[in-house]
PDB file of C-alpha atoms and ligand atoms in Angstrom:
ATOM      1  CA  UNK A 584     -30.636  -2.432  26.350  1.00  0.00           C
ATOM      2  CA  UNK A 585     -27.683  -0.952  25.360  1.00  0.00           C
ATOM      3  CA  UNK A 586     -25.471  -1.918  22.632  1.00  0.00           C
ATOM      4  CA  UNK A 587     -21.845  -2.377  22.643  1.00  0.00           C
ATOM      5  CA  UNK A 588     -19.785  -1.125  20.340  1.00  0.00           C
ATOM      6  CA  UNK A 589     -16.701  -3.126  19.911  1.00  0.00           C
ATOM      7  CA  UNK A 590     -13.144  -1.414  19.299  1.00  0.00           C
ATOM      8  CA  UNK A 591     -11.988  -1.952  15.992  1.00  0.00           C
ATOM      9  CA  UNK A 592      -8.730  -4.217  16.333  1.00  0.00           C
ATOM     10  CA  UNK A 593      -5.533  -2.448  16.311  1.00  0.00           C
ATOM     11  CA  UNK A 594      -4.086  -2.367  12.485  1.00  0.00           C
ATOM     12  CA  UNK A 595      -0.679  -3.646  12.077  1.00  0.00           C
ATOM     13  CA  UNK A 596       0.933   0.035  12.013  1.00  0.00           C
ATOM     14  CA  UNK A 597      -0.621   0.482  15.503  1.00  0.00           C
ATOM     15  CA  UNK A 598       0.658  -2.692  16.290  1.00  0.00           C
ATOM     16  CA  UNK A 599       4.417  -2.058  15.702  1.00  0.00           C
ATOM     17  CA  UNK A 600       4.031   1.224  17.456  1.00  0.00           C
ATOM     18  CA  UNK A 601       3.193   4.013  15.012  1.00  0.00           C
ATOM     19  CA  UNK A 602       5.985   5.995  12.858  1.00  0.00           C
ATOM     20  CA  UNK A 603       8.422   5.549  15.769  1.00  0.00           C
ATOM     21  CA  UNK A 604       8.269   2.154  15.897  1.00  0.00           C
ATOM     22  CA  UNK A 605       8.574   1.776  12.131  1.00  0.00           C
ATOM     23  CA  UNK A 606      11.773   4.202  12.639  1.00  0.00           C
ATOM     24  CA  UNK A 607      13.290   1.526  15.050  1.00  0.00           C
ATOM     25  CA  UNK A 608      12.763  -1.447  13.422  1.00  0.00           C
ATOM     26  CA  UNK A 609      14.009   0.282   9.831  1.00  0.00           C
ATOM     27  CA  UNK A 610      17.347   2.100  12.203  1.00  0.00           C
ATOM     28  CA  UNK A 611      18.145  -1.326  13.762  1.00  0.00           C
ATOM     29  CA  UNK A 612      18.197  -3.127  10.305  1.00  0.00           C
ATOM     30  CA  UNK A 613      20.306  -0.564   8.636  1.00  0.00           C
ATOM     31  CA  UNK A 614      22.613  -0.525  11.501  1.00  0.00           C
ATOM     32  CA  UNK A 615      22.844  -3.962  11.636  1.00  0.00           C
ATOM     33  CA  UNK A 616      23.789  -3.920   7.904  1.00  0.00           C
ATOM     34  CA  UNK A 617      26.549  -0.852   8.466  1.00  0.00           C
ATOM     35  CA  UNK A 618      28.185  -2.946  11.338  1.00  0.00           C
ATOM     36  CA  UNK A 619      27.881  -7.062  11.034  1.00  0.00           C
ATOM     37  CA  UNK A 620      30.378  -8.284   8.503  1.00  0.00           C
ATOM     38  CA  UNK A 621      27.567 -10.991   7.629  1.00  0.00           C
ATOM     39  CA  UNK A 622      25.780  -8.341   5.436  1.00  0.00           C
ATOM     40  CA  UNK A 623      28.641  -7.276   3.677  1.00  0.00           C
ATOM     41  CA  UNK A 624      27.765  -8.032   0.453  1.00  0.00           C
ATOM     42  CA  UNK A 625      23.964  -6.184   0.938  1.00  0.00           C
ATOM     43  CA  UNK A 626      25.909  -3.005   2.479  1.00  0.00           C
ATOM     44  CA  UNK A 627      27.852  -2.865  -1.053  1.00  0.00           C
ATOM     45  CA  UNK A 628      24.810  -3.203  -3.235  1.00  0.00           C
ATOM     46  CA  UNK A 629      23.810   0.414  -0.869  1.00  0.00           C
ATOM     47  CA  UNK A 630      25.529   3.963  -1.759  1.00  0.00           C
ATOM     48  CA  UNK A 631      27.632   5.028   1.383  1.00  0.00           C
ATOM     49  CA  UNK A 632      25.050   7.151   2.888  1.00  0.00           C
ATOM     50  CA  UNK A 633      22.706   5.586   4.382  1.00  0.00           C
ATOM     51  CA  UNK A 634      20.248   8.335   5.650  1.00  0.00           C
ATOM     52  CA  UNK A 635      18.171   8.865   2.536  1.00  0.00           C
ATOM     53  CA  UNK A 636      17.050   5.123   2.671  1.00  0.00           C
ATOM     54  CA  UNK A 637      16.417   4.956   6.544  1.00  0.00           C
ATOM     55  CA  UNK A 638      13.837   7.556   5.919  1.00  0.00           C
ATOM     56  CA  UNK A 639      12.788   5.883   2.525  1.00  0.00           C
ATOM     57  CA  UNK A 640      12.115   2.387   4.015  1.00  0.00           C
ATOM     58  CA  UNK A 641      10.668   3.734   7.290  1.00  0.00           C
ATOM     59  CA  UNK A 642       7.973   6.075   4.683  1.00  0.00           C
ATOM     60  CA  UNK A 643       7.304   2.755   3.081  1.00  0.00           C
ATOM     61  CA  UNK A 644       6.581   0.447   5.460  1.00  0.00           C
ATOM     62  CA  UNK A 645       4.537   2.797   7.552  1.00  0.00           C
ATOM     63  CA  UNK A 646       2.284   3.330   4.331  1.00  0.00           C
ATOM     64  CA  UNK A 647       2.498  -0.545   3.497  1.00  0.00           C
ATOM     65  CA  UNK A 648       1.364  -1.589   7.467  1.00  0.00           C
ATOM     66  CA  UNK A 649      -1.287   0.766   7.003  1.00  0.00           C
ATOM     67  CA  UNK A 650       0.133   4.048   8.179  1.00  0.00           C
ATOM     68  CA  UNK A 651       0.346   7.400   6.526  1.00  0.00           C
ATOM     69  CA  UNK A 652       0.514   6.589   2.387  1.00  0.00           C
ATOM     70  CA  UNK A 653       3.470   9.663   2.285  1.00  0.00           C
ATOM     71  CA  UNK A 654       6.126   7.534   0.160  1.00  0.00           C
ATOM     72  CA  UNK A 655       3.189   6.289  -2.456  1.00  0.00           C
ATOM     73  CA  UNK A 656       2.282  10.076  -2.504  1.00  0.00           C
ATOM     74  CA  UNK A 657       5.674  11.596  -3.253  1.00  0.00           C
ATOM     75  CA  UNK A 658       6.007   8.341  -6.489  1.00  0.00           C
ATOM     76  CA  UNK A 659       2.823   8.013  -8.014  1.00  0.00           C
ATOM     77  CA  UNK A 660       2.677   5.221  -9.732  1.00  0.00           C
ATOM     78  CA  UNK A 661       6.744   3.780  -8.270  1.00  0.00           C
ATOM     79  CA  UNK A 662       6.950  -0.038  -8.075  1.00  0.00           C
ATOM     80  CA  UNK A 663       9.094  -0.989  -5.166  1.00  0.00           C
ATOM     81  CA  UNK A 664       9.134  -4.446  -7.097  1.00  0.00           C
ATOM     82  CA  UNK A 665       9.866  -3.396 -10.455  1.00  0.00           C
ATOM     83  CA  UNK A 666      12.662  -1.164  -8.749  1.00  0.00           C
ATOM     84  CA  UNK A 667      14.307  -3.995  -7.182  1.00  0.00           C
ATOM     85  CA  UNK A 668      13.986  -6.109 -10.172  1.00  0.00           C
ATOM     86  CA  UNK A 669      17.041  -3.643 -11.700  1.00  0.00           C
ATOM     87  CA  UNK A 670      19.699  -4.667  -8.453  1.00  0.00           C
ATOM     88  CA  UNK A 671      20.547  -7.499  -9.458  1.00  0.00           C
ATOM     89  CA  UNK A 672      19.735  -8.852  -6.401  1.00  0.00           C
ATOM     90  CA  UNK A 673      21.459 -12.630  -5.737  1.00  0.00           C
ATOM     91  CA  UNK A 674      19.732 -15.624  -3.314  1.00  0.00           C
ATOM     92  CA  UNK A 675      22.530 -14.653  -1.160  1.00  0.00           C
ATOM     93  CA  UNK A 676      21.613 -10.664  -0.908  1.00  0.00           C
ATOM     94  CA  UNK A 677      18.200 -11.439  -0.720  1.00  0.00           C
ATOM     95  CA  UNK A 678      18.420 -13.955   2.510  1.00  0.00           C
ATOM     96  CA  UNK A 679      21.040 -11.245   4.228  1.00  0.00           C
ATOM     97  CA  UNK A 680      17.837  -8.830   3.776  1.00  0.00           C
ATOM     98  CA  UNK A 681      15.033 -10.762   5.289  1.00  0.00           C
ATOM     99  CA  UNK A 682      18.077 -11.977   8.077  1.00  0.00           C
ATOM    100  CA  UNK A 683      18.523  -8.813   9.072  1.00  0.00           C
ATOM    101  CA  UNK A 684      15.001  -7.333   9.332  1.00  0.00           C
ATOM    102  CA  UNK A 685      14.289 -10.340  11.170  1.00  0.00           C
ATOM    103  CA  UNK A 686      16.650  -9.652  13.785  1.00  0.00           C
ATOM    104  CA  UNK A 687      16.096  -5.897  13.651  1.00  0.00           C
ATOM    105  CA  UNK A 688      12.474  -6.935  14.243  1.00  0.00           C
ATOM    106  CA  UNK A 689      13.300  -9.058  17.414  1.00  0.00           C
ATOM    107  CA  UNK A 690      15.767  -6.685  18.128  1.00  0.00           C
ATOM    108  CA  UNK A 691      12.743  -4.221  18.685  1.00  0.00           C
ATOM    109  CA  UNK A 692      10.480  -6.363  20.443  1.00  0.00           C
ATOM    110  CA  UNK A 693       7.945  -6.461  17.901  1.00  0.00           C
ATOM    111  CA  UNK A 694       4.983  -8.542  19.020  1.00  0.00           C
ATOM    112  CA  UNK A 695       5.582 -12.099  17.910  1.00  0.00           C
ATOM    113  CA  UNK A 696       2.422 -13.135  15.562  1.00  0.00           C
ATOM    114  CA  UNK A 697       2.977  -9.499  13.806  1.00  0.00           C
ATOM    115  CA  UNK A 698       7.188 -10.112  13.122  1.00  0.00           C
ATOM    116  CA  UNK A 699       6.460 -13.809  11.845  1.00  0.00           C
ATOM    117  CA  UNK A 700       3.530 -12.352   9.340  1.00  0.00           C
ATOM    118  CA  UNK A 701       5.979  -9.119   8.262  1.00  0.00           C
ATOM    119  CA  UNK A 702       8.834 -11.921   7.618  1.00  0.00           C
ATOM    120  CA  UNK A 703       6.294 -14.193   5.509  1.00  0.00           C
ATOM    121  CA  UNK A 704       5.344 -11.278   3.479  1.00  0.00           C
ATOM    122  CA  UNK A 705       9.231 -10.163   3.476  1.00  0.00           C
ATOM    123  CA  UNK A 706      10.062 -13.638   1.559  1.00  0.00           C
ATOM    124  CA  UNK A 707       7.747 -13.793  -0.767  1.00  0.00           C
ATOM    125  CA  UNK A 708       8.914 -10.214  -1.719  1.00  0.00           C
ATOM    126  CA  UNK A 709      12.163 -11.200  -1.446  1.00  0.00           C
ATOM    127  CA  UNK A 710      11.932 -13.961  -3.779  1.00  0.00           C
ATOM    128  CA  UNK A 711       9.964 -12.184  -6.354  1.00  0.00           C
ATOM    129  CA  UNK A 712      12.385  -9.463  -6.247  1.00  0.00           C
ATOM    130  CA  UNK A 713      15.268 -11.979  -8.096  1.00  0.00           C
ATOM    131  CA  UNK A 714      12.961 -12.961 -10.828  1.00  0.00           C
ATOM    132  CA  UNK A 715      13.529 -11.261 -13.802  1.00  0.00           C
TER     133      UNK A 715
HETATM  134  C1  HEM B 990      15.456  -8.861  -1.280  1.00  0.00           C
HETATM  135  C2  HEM B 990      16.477  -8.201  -0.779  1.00  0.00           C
HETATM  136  C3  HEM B 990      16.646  -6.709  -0.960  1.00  0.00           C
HETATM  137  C4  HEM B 990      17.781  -6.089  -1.368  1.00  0.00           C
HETATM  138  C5  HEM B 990      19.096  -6.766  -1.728  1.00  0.00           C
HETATM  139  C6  HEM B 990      17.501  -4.670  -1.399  1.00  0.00           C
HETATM  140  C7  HEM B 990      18.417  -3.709  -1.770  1.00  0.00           C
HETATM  141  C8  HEM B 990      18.139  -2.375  -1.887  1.00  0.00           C
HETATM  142  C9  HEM B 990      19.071  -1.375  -2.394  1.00  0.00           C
HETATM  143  C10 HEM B 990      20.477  -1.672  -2.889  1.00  0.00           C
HETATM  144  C11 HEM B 990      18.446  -0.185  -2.355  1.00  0.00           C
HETATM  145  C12 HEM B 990      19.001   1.140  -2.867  1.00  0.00           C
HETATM  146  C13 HEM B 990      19.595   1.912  -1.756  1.00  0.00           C
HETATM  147  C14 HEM B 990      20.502   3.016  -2.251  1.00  0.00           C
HETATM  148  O1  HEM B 990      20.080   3.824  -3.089  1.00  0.00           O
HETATM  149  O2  HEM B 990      21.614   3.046  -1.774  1.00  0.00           O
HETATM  150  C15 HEM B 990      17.118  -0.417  -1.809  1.00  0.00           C
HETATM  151  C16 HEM B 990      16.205   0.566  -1.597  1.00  0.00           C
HETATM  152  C17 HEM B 990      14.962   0.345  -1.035  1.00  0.00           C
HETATM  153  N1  HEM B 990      14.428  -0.857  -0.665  1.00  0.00           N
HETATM  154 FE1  HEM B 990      15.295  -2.638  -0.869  1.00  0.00          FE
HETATM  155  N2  HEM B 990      16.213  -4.453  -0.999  1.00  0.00           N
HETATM  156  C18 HEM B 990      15.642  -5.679  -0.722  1.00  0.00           C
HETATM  157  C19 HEM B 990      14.374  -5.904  -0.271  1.00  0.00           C
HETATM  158  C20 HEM B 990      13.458  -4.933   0.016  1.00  0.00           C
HETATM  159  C21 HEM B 990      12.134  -5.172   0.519  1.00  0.00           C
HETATM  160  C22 HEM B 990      11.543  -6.563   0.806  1.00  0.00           C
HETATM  161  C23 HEM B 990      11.558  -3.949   0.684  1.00  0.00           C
HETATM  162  C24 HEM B 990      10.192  -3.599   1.195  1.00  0.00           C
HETATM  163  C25 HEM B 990       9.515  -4.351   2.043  1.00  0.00           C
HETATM  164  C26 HEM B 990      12.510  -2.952   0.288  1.00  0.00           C
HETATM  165  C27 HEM B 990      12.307  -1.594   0.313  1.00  0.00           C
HETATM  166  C28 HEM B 990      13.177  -0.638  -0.148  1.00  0.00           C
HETATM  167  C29 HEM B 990      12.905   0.792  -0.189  1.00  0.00           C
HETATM  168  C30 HEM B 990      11.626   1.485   0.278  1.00  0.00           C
HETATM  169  C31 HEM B 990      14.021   1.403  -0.734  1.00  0.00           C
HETATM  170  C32 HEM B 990      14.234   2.896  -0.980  1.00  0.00           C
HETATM  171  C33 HEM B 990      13.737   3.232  -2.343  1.00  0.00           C
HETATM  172  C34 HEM B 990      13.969   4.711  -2.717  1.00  0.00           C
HETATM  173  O3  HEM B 990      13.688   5.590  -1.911  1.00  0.00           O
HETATM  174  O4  HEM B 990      14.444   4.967  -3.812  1.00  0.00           O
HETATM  175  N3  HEM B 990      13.649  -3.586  -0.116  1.00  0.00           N
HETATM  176  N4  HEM B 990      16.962  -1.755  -1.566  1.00  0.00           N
END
């Protein structure tokens, strides 16, 4: 008898496509924040060039879905939630933020199940984020 080794399920960075699927997802957000009026007041919390973040987001959530752990290597011991803590960062910011990833994500055809469970985790960040 021989025994059958089951494939290991995918892990959520697999899921959304690897490094260039992060790189969508994180392009399509910022985009949507350069160019829909709706996210005006999040595009004004942001310096005018956006490129250094696009990379910087795209770094983190790769390492955070389980990817390669670059942006954790290059800040040991950086707290994206302690950083945010310092914005000043307003009910109203916060729900343009998880809006627009949302749509980003949808945008990019991420699979379903995977979007809604980034967009749960996205809130609770989100909301932690304006306490003090
Ligand atoms: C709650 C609403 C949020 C607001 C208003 C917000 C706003 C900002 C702003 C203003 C910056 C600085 C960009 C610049 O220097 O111009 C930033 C950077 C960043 N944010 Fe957020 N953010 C939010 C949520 C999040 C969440 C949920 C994550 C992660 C899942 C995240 C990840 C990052 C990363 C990785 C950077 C770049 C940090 C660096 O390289 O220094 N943000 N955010």
């Amino acid at each position: 008898m021989t025994a059958t080794a089951e494939a290991p399920a995918p892990s959520m960075f697999e899921r959304i496509g690897g490094t260039e699927g992060v790189r969508a997802v994180v392009d399509r957000f910022y985009d949507l924040m350069e160019h829909d009026s709706r996210y005006a007041a999040l595009r004004a919390m942001h310096v005018e060039d956006l490129f250094p973040v696009r990379v910087s987001l795209t770094q983190f959530l790769s390492a955070w879905l389980g990817g390669p752990r670059d942006w954790f290597e290059a800040r040991p011991g950086t707290c994206i939630m302690s950083m945010h803590r310092a914005m000043g960062i307003t009910p109203d910011t916060a729900a343009q933020w998880v809006e627009a990833m949302s749509r980003a994500m949808a945008n990019c055809r991420v699979e379903k199940a995977l979007g809604s469970q980034m967009q749960q985790a996205f809130l609770r960040m989100a909301g932690a984020m304006m306490r003090a």
